[in-house]
Amino acid sequence: MQLISPFVGRIYDWYKKQAGATWDEAARAGANDPGVQSVTQIYNHYKRFGIATEVMGASFRNVGQITALAGCDLLTIAPELLAQLAASDAPLQQALDADAAREMDLPAVNYDEAGFRYALNEDCDGDGEAGGGHPGVCGGCGEAGEADSGGLSFSIGGLRLASGVQAPAVFV
């Protein structure tokens, strides 16, 4: 079993910073949060294709991000956000469902190293917030890491991803 831990808050922070004054907090809350959307897409892809990897959402900025990912394999939640959840009387609805994901019509994602690097460079958040900023506007992103499961691991949008047999690369 492998683990991927997308940093919801870091993805959110990057998009909010890029939007600047045009950021609409209410419109980008809950399921519309870019970090939540990223984790949802990763979760659905992994479950749809039977990839033996647990998805653990992390680095939450607010309770709305957490509740929008109810049903995810694992979540790491700060004590203050746990306290807010415990104090709430609002019902919690399951948002992610492995059985439903297995039935989704999603395209398979397969990359060799060159294709992975190209797709990483096309993603404007590739190695952004977590990697210390962009070397260019959107190009030149991504750095190879150490060998992992017969492939290479990379950072993209605050996520640590591996291209290999156990945890193939996923771009969302």
Short mmCIF file of C-alpha atoms in Angstrom, two decimals:
data_model
loop_
_atom_site.label_atom_id
_atom_site.label_comp_id
_atom_site.label_asym_id
_atom_site.label_seq_id
_atom_site.Cartn_x
_atom_site.Cartn_y
_atom_site.Cartn_z
CA MET A 1 0.00 0.00 0.00
CA GLN A 2 1.23 3.46 -0.91
CA LEU A 3 0.14 6.88 0.39
CA ILE A 4 -0.31 10.23 -1.32
CA SER A 5 -0.95 13.30 0.79
CA PRO A 6 -2.14 16.30 -1.23
CA PHE A 7 -1.82 19.59 0.66
CA VAL A 8 -5.28 21.10 0.20
CA GLY A 9 -4.39 24.38 1.89
CA ARG A 10 -1.23 24.92 -0.11
CA ILE A 11 -3.10 24.45 -3.37
CA TYR A 12 -5.79 26.84 -2.09
CA ASP A 13 -3.12 29.38 -1.07
CA TRP A 14 -1.48 29.28 -4.51
CA TYR A 15 -4.72 29.84 -6.39
CA LYS A 16 -5.79 32.60 -4.00
CA LYS A 17 -2.44 34.35 -4.38
CA GLN A 18 -2.61 34.11 -8.18
CA ALA A 19 -6.16 35.54 -8.24
CA GLY A 20 -5.24 38.45 -5.98
CA ALA A 21 -8.07 40.96 -5.64
CA THR A 22 -10.31 38.94 -7.96
CA TRP A 23 -10.47 35.98 -5.53
CA ASP A 24 -14.07 35.25 -4.52
CA GLU A 25 -13.93 33.31 -1.25
CA ALA A 26 -17.61 32.34 -1.28
CA ALA A 27 -17.49 31.14 -4.88
CA ARG A 28 -14.33 29.09 -4.23
CA ALA A 29 -15.52 27.44 -0.99
CA GLY A 30 -16.31 23.79 -0.30
CA ALA A 31 -16.38 21.63 -3.42
CA ASN A 32 -15.29 24.64 -5.50
CA ASP A 33 -12.05 25.06 -3.55
CA PRO A 34 -9.11 24.29 -5.90
CA GLY A 35 -7.38 22.16 -3.24
CA VAL A 36 -10.56 20.18 -2.66
CA GLN A 37 -11.02 19.75 -6.41
CA SER A 38 -7.46 18.45 -6.73
CA VAL A 39 -7.88 15.87 -3.95
CA THR A 40 -11.27 14.83 -5.32
CA GLN A 41 -9.82 14.25 -8.78
CA ILE A 42 -6.85 12.30 -7.40
CA TYR A 43 -9.11 10.21 -5.16
CA ASN A 44 -11.54 9.42 -7.97
CA HIS A 45 -8.73 8.52 -10.37
CA TYR A 46 -6.97 6.21 -7.91
CA LYS A 47 -10.20 4.46 -6.94
CA ARG A 48 -11.45 4.23 -10.54
CA PHE A 49 -8.30 2.46 -11.71
CA GLY A 50 -7.74 0.35 -8.59
CA ILE A 51 -4.43 1.96 -7.68
CA ALA A 52 -3.48 0.59 -4.27
CA THR A 53 -2.74 3.99 -2.75
CA GLU A 54 -4.45 5.67 0.16
CA VAL A 55 -5.29 9.34 -0.34
CA MET A 56 -4.72 11.48 2.76
CA GLY A 57 -5.84 15.11 2.48
CA ALA A 58 -3.71 17.45 4.59
CA SER A 59 -2.94 21.09 5.35
CA PHE A 60 -6.50 22.33 5.69
CA ARG A 61 -7.27 26.03 6.06
CA ASN A 62 -10.94 25.74 7.04
CA VAL A 63 -13.71 23.29 8.01
CA GLY A 64 -15.37 23.64 4.59
CA GLN A 65 -12.38 21.97 2.95
CA ILE A 66 -12.61 19.07 5.38
CA THR A 67 -16.35 18.50 5.03
CA ALA A 68 -16.06 18.69 1.21
CA LEU A 69 -13.67 15.71 1.41
CA ALA A 70 -15.70 13.54 3.80
CA GLY A 71 -15.16 9.96 2.72
CA CYS A 72 -11.50 10.41 1.71
CA ASP A 73 -9.31 7.52 2.90
CA LEU A 74 -7.52 9.65 5.50
CA LEU A 75 -7.44 13.30 6.59
CA THR A 76 -4.96 15.04 8.87
CA ILE A 77 -6.84 17.74 10.76
CA ALA A 78 -5.42 20.39 13.08
CA PRO A 79 -6.80 20.44 16.66
CA GLU A 80 -8.52 23.83 16.21
CA LEU A 81 -10.37 22.57 13.11
CA LEU A 82 -11.31 19.36 14.94
CA ALA A 83 -12.77 21.50 17.72
CA GLN A 84 -14.83 23.46 15.18
CA LEU A 85 -16.12 20.21 13.67
CA ALA A 86 -16.99 18.83 17.12
CA ALA A 87 -18.89 22.03 18.00
CA SER A 88 -20.99 21.91 14.83
CA ASP A 89 -24.49 20.44 14.70
CA ALA A 90 -24.48 20.43 10.90
CA PRO A 91 -24.93 16.98 9.36
CA LEU A 92 -21.86 15.60 7.60
CA GLN A 93 -22.56 14.13 4.17
CA GLN A 94 -20.15 11.74 2.48
CA ALA A 95 -18.59 13.56 -0.49
CA LEU A 96 -16.13 10.94 -1.76
CA ASP A 97 -17.14 7.34 -2.42
CA ALA A 98 -14.77 4.65 -3.70
CA ASP A 99 -17.62 2.55 -5.15
CA ALA A 100 -19.00 5.54 -7.07
CA ALA A 101 -15.50 6.43 -8.29
CA ARG A 102 -15.02 2.91 -9.69
CA GLU A 103 -18.04 3.51 -11.93
CA MET A 104 -16.85 6.87 -13.28
CA ASP A 105 -15.92 7.29 -16.93
CA LEU A 106 -12.41 8.71 -16.48
CA PRO A 107 -9.54 8.58 -18.98
CA ALA A 108 -6.48 6.56 -18.03
CA VAL A 109 -3.36 8.62 -17.32
CA ASN A 110 -0.02 7.15 -18.40
CA TYR A 111 3.28 9.01 -18.79
CA ASP A 112 6.85 8.19 -19.54
CA GLU A 113 9.37 10.53 -17.94
CA ALA A 114 9.40 12.99 -20.87
CA GLY A 115 5.59 13.13 -20.95
CA PHE A 116 5.49 13.58 -17.19
CA ARG A 117 7.92 16.52 -17.34
CA TYR A 118 5.96 18.10 -20.20
CA ALA A 119 2.65 17.81 -18.33
CA LEU A 120 4.30 19.13 -15.17
CA ASN A 121 5.56 22.19 -17.06
CA GLU A 122 2.08 22.76 -18.51
CA ASP A 123 0.61 22.90 -14.99
CA CYS A 124 1.06 26.49 -13.79
CA ASP A 125 1.15 25.30 -10.19
CA GLY A 126 3.79 22.68 -10.89
CA ASP A 127 6.22 22.84 -7.95
CA GLY A 128 4.78 26.24 -7.01
CA GLU A 129 3.94 26.90 -3.37
CA ALA A 130 5.72 23.87 -1.90
CA GLY A 131 8.80 24.20 -4.10
CA GLY A 132 9.58 27.82 -3.35
CA GLY A 133 8.07 29.52 -6.37
CA HIS A 134 8.18 29.35 -10.13
CA PRO A 135 11.44 29.69 -12.01
CA GLY A 136 9.47 31.27 -14.86
CA VAL A 137 5.84 32.16 -15.40
CA CYS A 138 4.74 28.55 -15.81
CA GLY A 139 7.69 26.85 -17.47
CA GLY A 140 10.60 24.97 -16.02
CA CYS A 141 8.56 23.57 -13.15
CA GLY A 142 9.22 20.27 -11.46
CA GLU A 143 12.26 18.59 -10.10
CA ALA A 144 13.14 14.93 -10.20
CA GLY A 145 13.50 13.26 -6.86
CA GLU A 146 14.85 9.93 -5.73
CA ALA A 147 13.89 6.61 -7.24
CA ASP A 148 10.55 5.36 -5.90
CA SER A 149 8.87 2.09 -6.83
CA GLY A 150 10.94 1.76 -9.98
CA GLY A 151 10.28 5.34 -11.13
CA LEU A 152 10.93 8.91 -10.13
CA SER A 153 9.09 11.07 -7.64
CA PHE A 154 8.18 14.66 -8.46
CA SER A 155 6.58 17.62 -6.77
CA ILE A 156 3.57 19.31 -8.37
CA GLY A 157 1.25 21.85 -6.84
CA GLY A 158 2.39 21.02 -3.34
CA LEU A 159 1.88 17.30 -4.00
CA ARG A 160 4.55 14.64 -3.96
CA LEU A 161 3.82 12.23 -6.82
CA ALA A 162 5.66 9.21 -8.12
CA SER A 163 5.86 7.81 -11.60
CA GLY A 164 6.31 4.09 -11.37
CA VAL A 165 4.55 0.80 -10.91
CA GLN A 166 3.07 1.40 -7.46
CA ALA A 167 2.00 5.03 -7.67
CA PRO A 168 1.68 6.32 -11.23
CA ALA A 169 1.67 10.05 -11.87
CA VAL A 170 -1.65 11.81 -11.75
CA PHE A 171 -2.28 15.27 -13.11
CA VAL A 172 -5.48 17.13 -12.42
#
